[in-house]
Coordinates of C-alpha atoms in Angstrom, one line a residue:
X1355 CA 93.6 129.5 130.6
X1356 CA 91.1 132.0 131.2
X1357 CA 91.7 135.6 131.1
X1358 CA 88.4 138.4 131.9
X1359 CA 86.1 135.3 130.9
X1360 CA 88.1 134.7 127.7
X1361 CA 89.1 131.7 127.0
X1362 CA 93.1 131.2 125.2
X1363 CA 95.0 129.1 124.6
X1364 CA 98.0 129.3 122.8
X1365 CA 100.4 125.9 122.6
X1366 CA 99.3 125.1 119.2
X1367 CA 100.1 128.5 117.9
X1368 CA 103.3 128.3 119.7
X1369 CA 104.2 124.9 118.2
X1370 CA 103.3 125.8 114.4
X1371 CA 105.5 128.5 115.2
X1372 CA 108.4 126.7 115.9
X1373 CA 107.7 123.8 113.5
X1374 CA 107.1 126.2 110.7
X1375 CA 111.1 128.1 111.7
X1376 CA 112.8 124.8 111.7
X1377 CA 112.1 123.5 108.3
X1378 CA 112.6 127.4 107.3
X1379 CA 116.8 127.0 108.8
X1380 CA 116.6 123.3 108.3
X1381 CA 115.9 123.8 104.6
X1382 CA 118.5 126.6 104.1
X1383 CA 120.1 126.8 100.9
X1384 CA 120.2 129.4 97.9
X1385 CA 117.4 128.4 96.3
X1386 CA 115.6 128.6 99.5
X1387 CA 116.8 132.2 100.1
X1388 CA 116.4 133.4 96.4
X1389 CA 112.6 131.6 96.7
X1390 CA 112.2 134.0 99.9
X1391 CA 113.6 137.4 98.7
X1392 CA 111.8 136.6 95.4
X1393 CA 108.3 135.9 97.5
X1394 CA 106.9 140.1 96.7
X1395 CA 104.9 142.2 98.1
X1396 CA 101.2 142.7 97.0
X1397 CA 99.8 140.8 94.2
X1398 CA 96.4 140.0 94.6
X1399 CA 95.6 136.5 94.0
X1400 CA 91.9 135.9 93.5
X1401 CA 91.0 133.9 89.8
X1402 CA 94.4 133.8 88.4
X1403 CA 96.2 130.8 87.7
X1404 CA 98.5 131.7 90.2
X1405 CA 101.8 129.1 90.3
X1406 CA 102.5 126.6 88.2
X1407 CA 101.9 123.0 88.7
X1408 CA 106.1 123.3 89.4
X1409 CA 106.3 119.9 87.2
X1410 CA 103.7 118.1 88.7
X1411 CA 102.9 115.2 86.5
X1412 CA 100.3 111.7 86.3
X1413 CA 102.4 108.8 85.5
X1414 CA 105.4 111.0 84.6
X1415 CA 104.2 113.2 82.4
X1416 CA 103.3 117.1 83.0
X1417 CA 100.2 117.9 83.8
X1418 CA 98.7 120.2 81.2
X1419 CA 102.3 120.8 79.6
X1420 CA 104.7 122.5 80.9
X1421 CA 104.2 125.1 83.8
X1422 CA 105.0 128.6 85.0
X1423 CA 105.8 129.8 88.1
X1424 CA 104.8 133.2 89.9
X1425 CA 108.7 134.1 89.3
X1426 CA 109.3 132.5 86.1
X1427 CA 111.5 129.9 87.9
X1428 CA 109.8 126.4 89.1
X1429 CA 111.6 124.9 92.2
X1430 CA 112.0 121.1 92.0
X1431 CA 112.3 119.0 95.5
X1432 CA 115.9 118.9 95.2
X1433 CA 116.0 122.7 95.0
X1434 CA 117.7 122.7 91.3
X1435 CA 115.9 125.8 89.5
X1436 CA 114.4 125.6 85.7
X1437 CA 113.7 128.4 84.1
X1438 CA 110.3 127.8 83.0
X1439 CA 110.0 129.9 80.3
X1440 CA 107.2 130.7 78.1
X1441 CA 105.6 127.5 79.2
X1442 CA 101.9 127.7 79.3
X1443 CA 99.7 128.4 82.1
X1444 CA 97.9 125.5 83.4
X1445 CA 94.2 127.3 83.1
X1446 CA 92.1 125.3 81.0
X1447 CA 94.0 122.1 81.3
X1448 CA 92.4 118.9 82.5
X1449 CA 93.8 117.0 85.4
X1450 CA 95.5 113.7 84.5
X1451 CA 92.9 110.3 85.1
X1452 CA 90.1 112.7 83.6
X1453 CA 89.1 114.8 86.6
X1454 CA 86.9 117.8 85.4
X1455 CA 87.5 121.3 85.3
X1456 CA 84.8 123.6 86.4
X1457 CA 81.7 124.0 84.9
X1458 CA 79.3 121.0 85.0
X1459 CA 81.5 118.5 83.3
X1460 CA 81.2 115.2 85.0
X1461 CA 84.2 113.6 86.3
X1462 CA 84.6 109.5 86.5
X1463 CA 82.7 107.6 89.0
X1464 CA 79.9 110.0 88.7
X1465 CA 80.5 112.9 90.6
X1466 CA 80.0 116.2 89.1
X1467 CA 81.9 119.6 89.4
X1468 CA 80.1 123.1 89.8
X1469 CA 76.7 123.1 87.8
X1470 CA 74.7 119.9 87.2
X1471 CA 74.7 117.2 89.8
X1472 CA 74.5 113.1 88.6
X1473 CA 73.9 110.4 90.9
X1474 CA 76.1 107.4 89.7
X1475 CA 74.8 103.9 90.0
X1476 CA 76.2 103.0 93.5
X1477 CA 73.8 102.2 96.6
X1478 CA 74.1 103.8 100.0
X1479 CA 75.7 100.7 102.3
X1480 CA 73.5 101.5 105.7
X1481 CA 74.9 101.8 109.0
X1482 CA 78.6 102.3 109.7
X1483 CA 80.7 105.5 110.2
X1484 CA 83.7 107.4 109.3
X1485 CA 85.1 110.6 109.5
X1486 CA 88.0 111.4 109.9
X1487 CA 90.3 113.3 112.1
X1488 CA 90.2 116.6 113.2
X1489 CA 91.8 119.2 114.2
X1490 CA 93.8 121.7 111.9
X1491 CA 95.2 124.4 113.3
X1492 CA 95.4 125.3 109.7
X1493 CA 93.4 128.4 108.9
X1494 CA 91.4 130.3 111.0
X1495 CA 94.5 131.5 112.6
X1496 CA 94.4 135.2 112.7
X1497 CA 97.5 137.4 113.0
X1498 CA 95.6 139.9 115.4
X1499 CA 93.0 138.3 117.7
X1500 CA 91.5 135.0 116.9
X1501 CA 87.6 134.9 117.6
X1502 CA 86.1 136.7 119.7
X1503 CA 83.6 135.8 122.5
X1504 CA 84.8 133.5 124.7
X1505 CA 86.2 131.0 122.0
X1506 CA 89.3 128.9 122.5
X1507 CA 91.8 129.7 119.8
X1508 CA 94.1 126.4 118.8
X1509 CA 96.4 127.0 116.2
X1510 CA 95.6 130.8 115.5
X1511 CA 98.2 132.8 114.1
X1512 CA 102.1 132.6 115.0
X1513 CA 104.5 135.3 115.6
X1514 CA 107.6 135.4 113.1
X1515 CA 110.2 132.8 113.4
X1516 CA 109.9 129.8 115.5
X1517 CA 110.5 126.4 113.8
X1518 CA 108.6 123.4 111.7
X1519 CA 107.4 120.3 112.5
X1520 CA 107.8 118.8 115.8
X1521 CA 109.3 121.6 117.6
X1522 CA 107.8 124.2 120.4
X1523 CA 108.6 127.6 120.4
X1524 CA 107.6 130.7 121.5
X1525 CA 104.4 133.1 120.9
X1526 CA 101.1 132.5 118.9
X1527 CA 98.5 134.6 118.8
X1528 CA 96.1 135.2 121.5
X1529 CA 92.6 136.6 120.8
X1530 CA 91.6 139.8 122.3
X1531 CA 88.4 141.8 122.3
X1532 CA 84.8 140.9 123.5
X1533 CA 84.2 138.2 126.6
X1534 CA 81.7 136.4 126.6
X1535 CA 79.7 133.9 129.4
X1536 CA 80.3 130.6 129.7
X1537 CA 77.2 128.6 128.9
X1538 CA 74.2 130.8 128.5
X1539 CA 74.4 130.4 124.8
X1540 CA 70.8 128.8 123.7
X1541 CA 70.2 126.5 120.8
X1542 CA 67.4 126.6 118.2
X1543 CA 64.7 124.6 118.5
X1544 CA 65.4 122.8 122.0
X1545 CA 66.8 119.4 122.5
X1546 CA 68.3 117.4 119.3
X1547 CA 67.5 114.0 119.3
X1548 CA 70.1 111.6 118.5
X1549 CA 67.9 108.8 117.7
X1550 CA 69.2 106.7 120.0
X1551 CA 73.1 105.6 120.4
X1552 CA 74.7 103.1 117.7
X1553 CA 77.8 101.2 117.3
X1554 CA 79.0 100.8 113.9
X1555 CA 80.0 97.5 113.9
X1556 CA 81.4 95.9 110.9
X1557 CA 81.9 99.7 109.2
X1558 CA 85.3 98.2 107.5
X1559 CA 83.5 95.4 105.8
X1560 CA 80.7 97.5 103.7
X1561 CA 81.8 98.6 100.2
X1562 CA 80.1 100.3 97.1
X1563 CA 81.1 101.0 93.4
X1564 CA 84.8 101.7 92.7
X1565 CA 85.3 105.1 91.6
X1566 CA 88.5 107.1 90.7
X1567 CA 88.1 109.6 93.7
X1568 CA 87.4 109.1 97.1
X1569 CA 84.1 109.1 98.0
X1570 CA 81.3 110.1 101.0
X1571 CA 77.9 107.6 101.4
X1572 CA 76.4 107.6 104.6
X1573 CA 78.2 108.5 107.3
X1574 CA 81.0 106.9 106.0
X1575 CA 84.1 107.8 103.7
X1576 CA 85.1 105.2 100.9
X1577 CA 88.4 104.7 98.9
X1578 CA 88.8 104.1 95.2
X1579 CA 88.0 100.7 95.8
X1580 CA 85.0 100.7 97.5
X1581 CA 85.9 99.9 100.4
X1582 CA 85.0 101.9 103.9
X1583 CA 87.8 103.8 105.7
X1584 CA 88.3 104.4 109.4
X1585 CA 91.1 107.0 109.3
X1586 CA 94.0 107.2 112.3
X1587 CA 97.0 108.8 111.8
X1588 CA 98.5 112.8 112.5
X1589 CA 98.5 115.8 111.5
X1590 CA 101.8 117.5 109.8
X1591 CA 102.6 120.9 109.2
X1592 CA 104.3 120.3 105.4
X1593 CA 107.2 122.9 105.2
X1594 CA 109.7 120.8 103.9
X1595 CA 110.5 118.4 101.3
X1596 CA 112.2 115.8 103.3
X1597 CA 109.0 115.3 105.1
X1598 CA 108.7 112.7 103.2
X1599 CA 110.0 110.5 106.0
X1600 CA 107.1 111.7 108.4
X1601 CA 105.0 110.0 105.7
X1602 CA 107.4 107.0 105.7
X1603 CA 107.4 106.7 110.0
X1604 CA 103.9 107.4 110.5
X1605 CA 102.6 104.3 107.9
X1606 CA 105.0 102.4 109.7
X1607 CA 103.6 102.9 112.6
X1608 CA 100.0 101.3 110.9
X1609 CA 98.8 105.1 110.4
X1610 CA 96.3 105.5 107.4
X1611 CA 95.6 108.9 107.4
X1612 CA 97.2 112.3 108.0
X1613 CA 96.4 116.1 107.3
X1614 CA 99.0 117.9 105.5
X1615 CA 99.3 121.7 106.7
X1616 CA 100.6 122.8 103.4
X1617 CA 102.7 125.8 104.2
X1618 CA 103.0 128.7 102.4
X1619 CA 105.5 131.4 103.2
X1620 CA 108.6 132.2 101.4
X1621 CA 110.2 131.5 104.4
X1622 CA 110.1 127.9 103.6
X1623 CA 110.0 127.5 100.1
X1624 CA 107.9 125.5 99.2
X1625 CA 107.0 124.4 95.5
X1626 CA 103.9 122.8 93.8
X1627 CA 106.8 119.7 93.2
X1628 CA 107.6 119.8 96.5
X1629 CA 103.7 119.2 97.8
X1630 CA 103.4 116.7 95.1
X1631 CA 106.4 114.9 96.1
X1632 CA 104.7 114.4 99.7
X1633 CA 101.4 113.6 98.2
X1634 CA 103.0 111.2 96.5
X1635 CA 104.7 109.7 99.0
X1636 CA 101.5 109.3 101.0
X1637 CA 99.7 107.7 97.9
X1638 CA 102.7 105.0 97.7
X1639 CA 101.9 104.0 101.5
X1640 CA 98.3 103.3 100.9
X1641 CA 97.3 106.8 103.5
X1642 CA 94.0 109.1 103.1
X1643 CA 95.1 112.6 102.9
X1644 CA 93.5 115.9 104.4
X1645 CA 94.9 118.8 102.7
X1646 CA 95.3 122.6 104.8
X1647 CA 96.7 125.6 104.1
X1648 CA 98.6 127.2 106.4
X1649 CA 100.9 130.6 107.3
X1650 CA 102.7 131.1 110.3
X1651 CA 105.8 134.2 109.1
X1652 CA 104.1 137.5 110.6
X1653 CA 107.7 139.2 110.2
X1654 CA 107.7 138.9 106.6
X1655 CA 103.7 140.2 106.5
X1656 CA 103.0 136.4 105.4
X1657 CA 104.7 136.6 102.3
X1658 CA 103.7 133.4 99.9
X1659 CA 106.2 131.7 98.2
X1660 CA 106.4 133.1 94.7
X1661 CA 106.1 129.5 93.4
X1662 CA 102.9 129.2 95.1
X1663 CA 102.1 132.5 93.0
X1664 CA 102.8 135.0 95.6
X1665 CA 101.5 138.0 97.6
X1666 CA 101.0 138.9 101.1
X1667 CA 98.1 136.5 102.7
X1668 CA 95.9 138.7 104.7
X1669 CA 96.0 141.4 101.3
X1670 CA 95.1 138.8 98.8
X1671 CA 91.8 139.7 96.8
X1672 CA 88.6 138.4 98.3
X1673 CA 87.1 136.1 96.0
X1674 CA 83.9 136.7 97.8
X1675 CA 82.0 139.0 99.0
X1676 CA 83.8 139.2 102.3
X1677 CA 87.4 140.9 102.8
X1678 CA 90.2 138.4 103.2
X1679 CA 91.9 140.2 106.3
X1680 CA 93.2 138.4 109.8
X1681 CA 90.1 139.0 111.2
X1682 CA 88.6 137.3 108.5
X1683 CA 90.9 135.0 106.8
X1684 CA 88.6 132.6 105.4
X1685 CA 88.3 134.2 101.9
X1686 CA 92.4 134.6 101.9
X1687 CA 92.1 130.4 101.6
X1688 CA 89.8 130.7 99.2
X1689 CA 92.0 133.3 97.0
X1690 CA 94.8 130.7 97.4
X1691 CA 92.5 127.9 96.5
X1692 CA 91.8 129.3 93.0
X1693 CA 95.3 129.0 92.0
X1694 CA 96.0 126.4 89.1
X1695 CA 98.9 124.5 90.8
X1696 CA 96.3 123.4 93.7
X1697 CA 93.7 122.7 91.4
X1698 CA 95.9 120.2 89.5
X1699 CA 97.6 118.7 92.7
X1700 CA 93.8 117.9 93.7
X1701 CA 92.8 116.3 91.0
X1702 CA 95.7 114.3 90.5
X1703 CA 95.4 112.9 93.9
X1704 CA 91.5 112.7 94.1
X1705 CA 91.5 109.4 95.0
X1706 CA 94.0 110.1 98.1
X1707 CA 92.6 113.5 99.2
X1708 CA 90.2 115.3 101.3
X1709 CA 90.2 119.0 101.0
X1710 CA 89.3 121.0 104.0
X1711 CA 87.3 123.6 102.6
X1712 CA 86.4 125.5 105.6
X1713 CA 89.1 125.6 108.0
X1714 CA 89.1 126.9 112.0
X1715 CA 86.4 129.7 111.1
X1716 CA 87.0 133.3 112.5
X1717 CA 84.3 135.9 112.0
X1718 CA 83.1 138.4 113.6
X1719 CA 80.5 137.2 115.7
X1720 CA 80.7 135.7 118.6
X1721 CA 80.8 131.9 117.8
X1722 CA 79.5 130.5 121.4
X1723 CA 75.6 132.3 120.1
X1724 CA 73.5 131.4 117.7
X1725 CA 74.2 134.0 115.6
X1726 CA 77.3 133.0 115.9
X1727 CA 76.6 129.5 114.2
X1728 CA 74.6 130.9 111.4
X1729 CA 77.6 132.9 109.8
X1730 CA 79.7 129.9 110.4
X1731 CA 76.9 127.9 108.2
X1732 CA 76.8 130.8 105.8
X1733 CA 80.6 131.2 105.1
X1734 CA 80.5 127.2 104.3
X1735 CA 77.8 127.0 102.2
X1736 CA 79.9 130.2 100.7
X1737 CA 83.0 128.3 100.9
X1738 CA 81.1 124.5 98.8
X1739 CA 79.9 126.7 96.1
X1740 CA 83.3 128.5 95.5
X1741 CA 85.2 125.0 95.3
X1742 CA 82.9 123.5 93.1
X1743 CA 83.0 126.4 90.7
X1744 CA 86.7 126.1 90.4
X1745 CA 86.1 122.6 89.5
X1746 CA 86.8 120.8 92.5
X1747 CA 85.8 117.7 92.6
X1748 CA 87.3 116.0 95.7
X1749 CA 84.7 115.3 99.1
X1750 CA 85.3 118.5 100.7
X1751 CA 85.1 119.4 104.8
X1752 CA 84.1 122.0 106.8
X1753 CA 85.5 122.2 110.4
X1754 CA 83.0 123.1 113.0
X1755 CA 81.9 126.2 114.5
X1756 CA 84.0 127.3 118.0
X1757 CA 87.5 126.8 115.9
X1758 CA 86.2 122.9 115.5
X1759 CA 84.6 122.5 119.1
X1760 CA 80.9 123.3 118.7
X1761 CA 79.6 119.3 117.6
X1762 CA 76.1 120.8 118.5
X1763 CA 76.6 123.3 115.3
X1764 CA 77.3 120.7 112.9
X1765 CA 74.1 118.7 114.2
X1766 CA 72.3 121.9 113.8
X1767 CA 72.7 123.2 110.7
X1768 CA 75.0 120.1 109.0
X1769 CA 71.9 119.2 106.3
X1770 CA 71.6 122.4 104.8
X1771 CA 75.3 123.3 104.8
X1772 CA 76.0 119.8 102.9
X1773 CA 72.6 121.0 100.5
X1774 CA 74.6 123.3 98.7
X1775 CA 76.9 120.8 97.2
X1776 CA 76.6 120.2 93.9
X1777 CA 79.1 117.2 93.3
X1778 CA 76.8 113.7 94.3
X1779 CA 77.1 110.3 94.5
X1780 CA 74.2 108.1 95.5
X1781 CA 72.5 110.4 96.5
X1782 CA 74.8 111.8 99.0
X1783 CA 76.5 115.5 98.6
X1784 CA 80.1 114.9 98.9
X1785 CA 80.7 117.4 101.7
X1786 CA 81.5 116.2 105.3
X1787 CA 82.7 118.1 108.9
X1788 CA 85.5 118.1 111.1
X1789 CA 84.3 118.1 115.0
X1790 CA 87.8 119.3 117.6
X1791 CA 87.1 116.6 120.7
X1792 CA 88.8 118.6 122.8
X1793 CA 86.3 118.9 125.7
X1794 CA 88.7 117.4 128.2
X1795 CA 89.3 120.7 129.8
X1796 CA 89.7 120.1 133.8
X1797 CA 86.8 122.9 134.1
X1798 CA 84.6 120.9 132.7
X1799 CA 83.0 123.4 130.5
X1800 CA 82.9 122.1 127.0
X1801 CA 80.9 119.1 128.7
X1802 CA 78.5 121.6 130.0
X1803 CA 78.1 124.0 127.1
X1804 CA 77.7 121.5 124.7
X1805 CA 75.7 119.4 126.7
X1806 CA 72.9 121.7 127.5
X1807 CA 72.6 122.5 123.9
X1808 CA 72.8 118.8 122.1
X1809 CA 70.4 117.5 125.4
X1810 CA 67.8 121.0 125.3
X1811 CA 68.1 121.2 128.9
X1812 CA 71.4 121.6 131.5
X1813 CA 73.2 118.3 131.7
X1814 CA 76.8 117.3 130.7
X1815 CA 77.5 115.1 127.4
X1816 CA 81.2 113.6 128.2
X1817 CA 83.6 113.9 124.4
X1818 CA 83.2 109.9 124.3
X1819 CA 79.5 110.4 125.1
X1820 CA 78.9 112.5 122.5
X1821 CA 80.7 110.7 119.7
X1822 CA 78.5 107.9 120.6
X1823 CA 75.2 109.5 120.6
X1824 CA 75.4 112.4 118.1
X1825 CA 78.8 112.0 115.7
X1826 CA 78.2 108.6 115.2
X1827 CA 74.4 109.1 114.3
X1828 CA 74.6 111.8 111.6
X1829 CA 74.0 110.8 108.1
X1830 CA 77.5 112.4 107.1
X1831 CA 80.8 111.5 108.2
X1832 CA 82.3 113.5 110.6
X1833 CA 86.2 113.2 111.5
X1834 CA 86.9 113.9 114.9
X1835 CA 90.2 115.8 116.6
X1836 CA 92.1 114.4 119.6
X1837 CA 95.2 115.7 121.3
X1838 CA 97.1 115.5 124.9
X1839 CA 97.1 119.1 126.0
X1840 CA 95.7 120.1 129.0
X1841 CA 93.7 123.2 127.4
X1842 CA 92.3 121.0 124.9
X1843 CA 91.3 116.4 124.6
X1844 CA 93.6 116.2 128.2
X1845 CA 93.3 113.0 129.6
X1846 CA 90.0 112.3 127.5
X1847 CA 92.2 111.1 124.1
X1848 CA 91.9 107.4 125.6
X1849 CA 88.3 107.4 126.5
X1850 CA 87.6 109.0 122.9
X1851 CA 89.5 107.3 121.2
X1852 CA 87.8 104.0 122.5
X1853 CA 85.1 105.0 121.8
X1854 CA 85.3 106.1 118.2
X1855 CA 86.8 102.4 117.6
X1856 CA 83.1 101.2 119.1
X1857 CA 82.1 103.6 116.7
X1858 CA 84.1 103.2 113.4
X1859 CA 84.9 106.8 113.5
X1860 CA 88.1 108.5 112.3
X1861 CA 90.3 110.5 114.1
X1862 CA 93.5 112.7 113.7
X1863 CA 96.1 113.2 115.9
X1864 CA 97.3 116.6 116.9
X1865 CA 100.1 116.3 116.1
X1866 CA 103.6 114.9 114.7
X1867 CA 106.7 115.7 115.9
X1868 CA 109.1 114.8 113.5
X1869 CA 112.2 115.8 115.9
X1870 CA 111.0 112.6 118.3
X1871 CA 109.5 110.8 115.5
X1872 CA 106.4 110.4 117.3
X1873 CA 103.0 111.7 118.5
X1874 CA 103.0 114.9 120.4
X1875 CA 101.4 114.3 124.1
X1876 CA 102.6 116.8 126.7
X1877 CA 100.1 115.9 129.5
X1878 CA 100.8 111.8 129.2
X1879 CA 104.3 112.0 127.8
X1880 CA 105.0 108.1 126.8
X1881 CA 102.1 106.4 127.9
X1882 CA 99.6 108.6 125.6
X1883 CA 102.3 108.0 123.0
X1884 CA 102.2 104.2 123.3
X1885 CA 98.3 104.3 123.4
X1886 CA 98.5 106.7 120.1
X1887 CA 100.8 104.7 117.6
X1888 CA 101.0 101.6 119.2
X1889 CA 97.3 100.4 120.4
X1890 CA 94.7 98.2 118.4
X1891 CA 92.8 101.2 119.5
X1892 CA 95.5 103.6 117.6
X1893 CA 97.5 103.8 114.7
X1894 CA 98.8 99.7 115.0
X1895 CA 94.9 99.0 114.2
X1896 CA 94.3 100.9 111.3
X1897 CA 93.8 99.0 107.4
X1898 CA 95.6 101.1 104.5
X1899 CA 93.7 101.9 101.6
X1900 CA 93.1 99.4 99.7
X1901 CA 94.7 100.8 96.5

């Protein structure tokens, strides 16, 4: 809806709310409740090792030895509690496979971390696609207005309580200060060429070198194999352990792919183990991972789990030169992100796992300008060089500017943003982007807006349009978001979705509901849901990994 020129929107706030509250009851128990009082208040969280590894392990052993908790207890899946002692911190460990902590050490297939790039032997396989799915409401949500000018917020901050997975509730934040026009906004340097529209094709049949992590060539995204991935499948917010089952119903269903919104707050308790045990079960079914953070439990002043290491989100210490805060909450991901039991989850499942380094981005400009796009560009050239100096090695994304929408930013300024990776193979920077689809609005104006600046002039560029003649024709991969709701893809999720099988492209679903065990699609109801999981178009066509 539109409010004074300002665009809101609110259902995916109000679902996270309610999905995040129902693993919170769901999961009730006393180790749950003691993992909640115990979550704290305060505790900055920028360098430090933060939680243990909470017995994560490669090939059942520990990962680095044993591990430490923020409370001195680590929380297995089943919720039994060890006492973990004077076990050692995970710091300097290296991941299991040989994965490289930060600072220029090479890890196996010839990516690098931070400092000192290598180009293994692998050539560039030429044409083809990828990308991958889309939307997170993961990050960028902001507890006290969103982003302002005239942006859509999808999936900003929830109020306190409300449920996990699959549910809708009440709330989510709605953004609030400065309106801005719709349209208007001008471009830099005119009219972007696409080069003309291309079709794929045979994307699934190209491979390169095997490598141990997943990699980006082209505009495509490779597994371990080799081979080339077009990614279909949901995204999950991951509150609970027995989540496990979304993981099982979704591969059923032919799904390859999913983003897991890795939640934090005490509320749910959540443990490294219990995030390992879901990246596990997705590594047994053969499924490309995207990995969020999310918070949702304003009530408790987004108090992390003390096995996650603790502290209030929006007080966390900045690891950059920007305040973490609500109205900027990018550098609270980052503070999370430096914290031991993440970095040794990600290694341990980099050949599974995409990390999405720059989620929904909020700043204080308004995103439909230009200036607008340039701090988006700067906070995720900010946001590459951070991960790759805590040694990092997975492909990394960057959601687009607009809280994912603005495709036209990512054609813009995608080159240098990816320039500031230092982690290569063939050639290629191992950084792709996230672009939300959801121009299906019945206004039209996401057509429009984008249209006159990815054409240079006023016209209208359609969402399938514009995966055919601009996502498609980037030299990165770029994973695309498609939902049902009316404020967002609409009745466009077929036509997209069409197209990005022309195309090769990726897409995720927003989102699962694990109550129906199914795809959420409030406009369409059943026939979108049919068309989702069960189309040669949808999940049913998708190839698993190959390893």
């Amino acid at each position: 809806m539109t409010i004074g020129g300002l665009r809101i929107q609110w259902h995916r706030a109000f679902f996270l709310f309610a999905a995040v509250m129902l693993a919170a009851c769901s999961s009730s128990s006393p180790a749950n409740d003691s993992g909640q009082a115990g979550g704290g208040n305060g505790g900055a969280a920028s360098t430090d090792s933060g939680a243990s590894t909470g017995g994560i392990s490669a090939g059942g052993t520990s990962n680095g030895g044993s591990t430490t908790s923020a409370g001195g207890t680590t929380v297995s899946p089943g919720g039994t509690t060890t006492s973990a002692g004077g076990a050692t911190s995970a710091g300097g460990t290296t991941s299991p496979g040989g994965a490289t902590s930060a600072g220029g050490t090479t890890s196996p297939g010839g990516t690098t971390s931070a400092g000192g790039t290598t180009s293994p032997d692998g050539t560039t396989s030429p044409g083809g696609t990828t990308s991958a799915g889309g939307t997170a409401r993961t990050g960028g949500s902001s507890a006290t207005g969103g982003s302002s000018g005239g942006t859509k917020p999808t999936g900003g901050s929830t109020a306190a309580g409300g449920s996990p997975r699959g549910t809708t509730g009440t709330g989510g934040a709605t953004s609030s200060g400065g309106t801005t026009s719709r349209g208007g906004t001008t471009g830099s340097g005119g009219a972007i060429s696409s080069g003309g529209a291309t079709s794929s094709g045979g994307a699934t049949g190209s491979t390169v070198s095997s490598s141990p992590s997943i990699q980006l060539i082209g505009n495509k995204i490779y597994d371990t194999a080799g081979n080339a991935i077009i990614a279909r499948g949901p995204e999950d917010v991951a509150a609970g352990v027995d989540q496990t089952l979304d993981v099982d119903q979704v591969s059923a269903m032919g799904a390859n792919a999913m983003r897991m919104l890795f939640t934090l707050d005490a509320a749910n308790g959540m443990t490294p183990a219990g995030f390992d045990t879901l990246l596990g079960e997705a590594l047994t079914r053969h499924m490309l991972v995207w990995v969020s953070l999310f918070t949702w439990d304003s009530g408790n002043n987004y108090v992390i789990n003390s096995a996650l290491g603790g502290g209030n989100f929006y007080s966390l210490s900045s690891p950059t030169s920007t305040a973490c805060s609500s109205a900027t909450p990018g550098p609270c991901y980052l503070a999370v992100w430096s914290r031991q039991w993440l970095k040794d989850l990600m290694s341990k499942y980099r050949g599974n796992v995409i990390i999405d380094a720059g989620q929904e981005f909020i700043s204080t400009e308004d995103a439909s300008t230009e200036a607008g796009r340039v701090a988006w560009a700067n906070a995720a050239k900010t946001n590459i060089q951070f991960f790759r100096t805590q040694g990092y090695t997975n492909p990394l994304e960057i959601m687009a500017n607009y809280q994912g929408r603005d495709l036209y930013g990512i054609v813009e300024y995608g080159n240098a943003i990816r320039a500031a990776d230092t982690v290569i193979v063939s050639g290629n920077p191992q950084t792709m982007f996230g672009w939300q689809a959801y121009w299906g609005t019945s206004d039209g104006w996401y057509p429009s807006w984008q249209g006159g600046l990815l054409l240079g002039h006023s016209g209208v560029v359609t969402g399938a349009q514009a995966i055919h003649q601009y996502a498609v024709t980037q030299p990165f991969p770029i994973e695309i978001g498609l939902d049902n709701y009316g404020g967002d893809t609409n009745l466009d999720y077929q036509s997209e979705m069409d197209q990005a099988a022309v195309d090769g492209m990726s897409w995720l679903w927003w989102s699962w509901n694990s109550g129906k065990k199914t795809v959420d699609c409030p406009v369409s109801g059943t026939t979108c849901q049919a068309y989702v999981t069960g189309s040669q178009n949808g999940f049913m066509g998708a190839k698993p990994l190959t390893r």
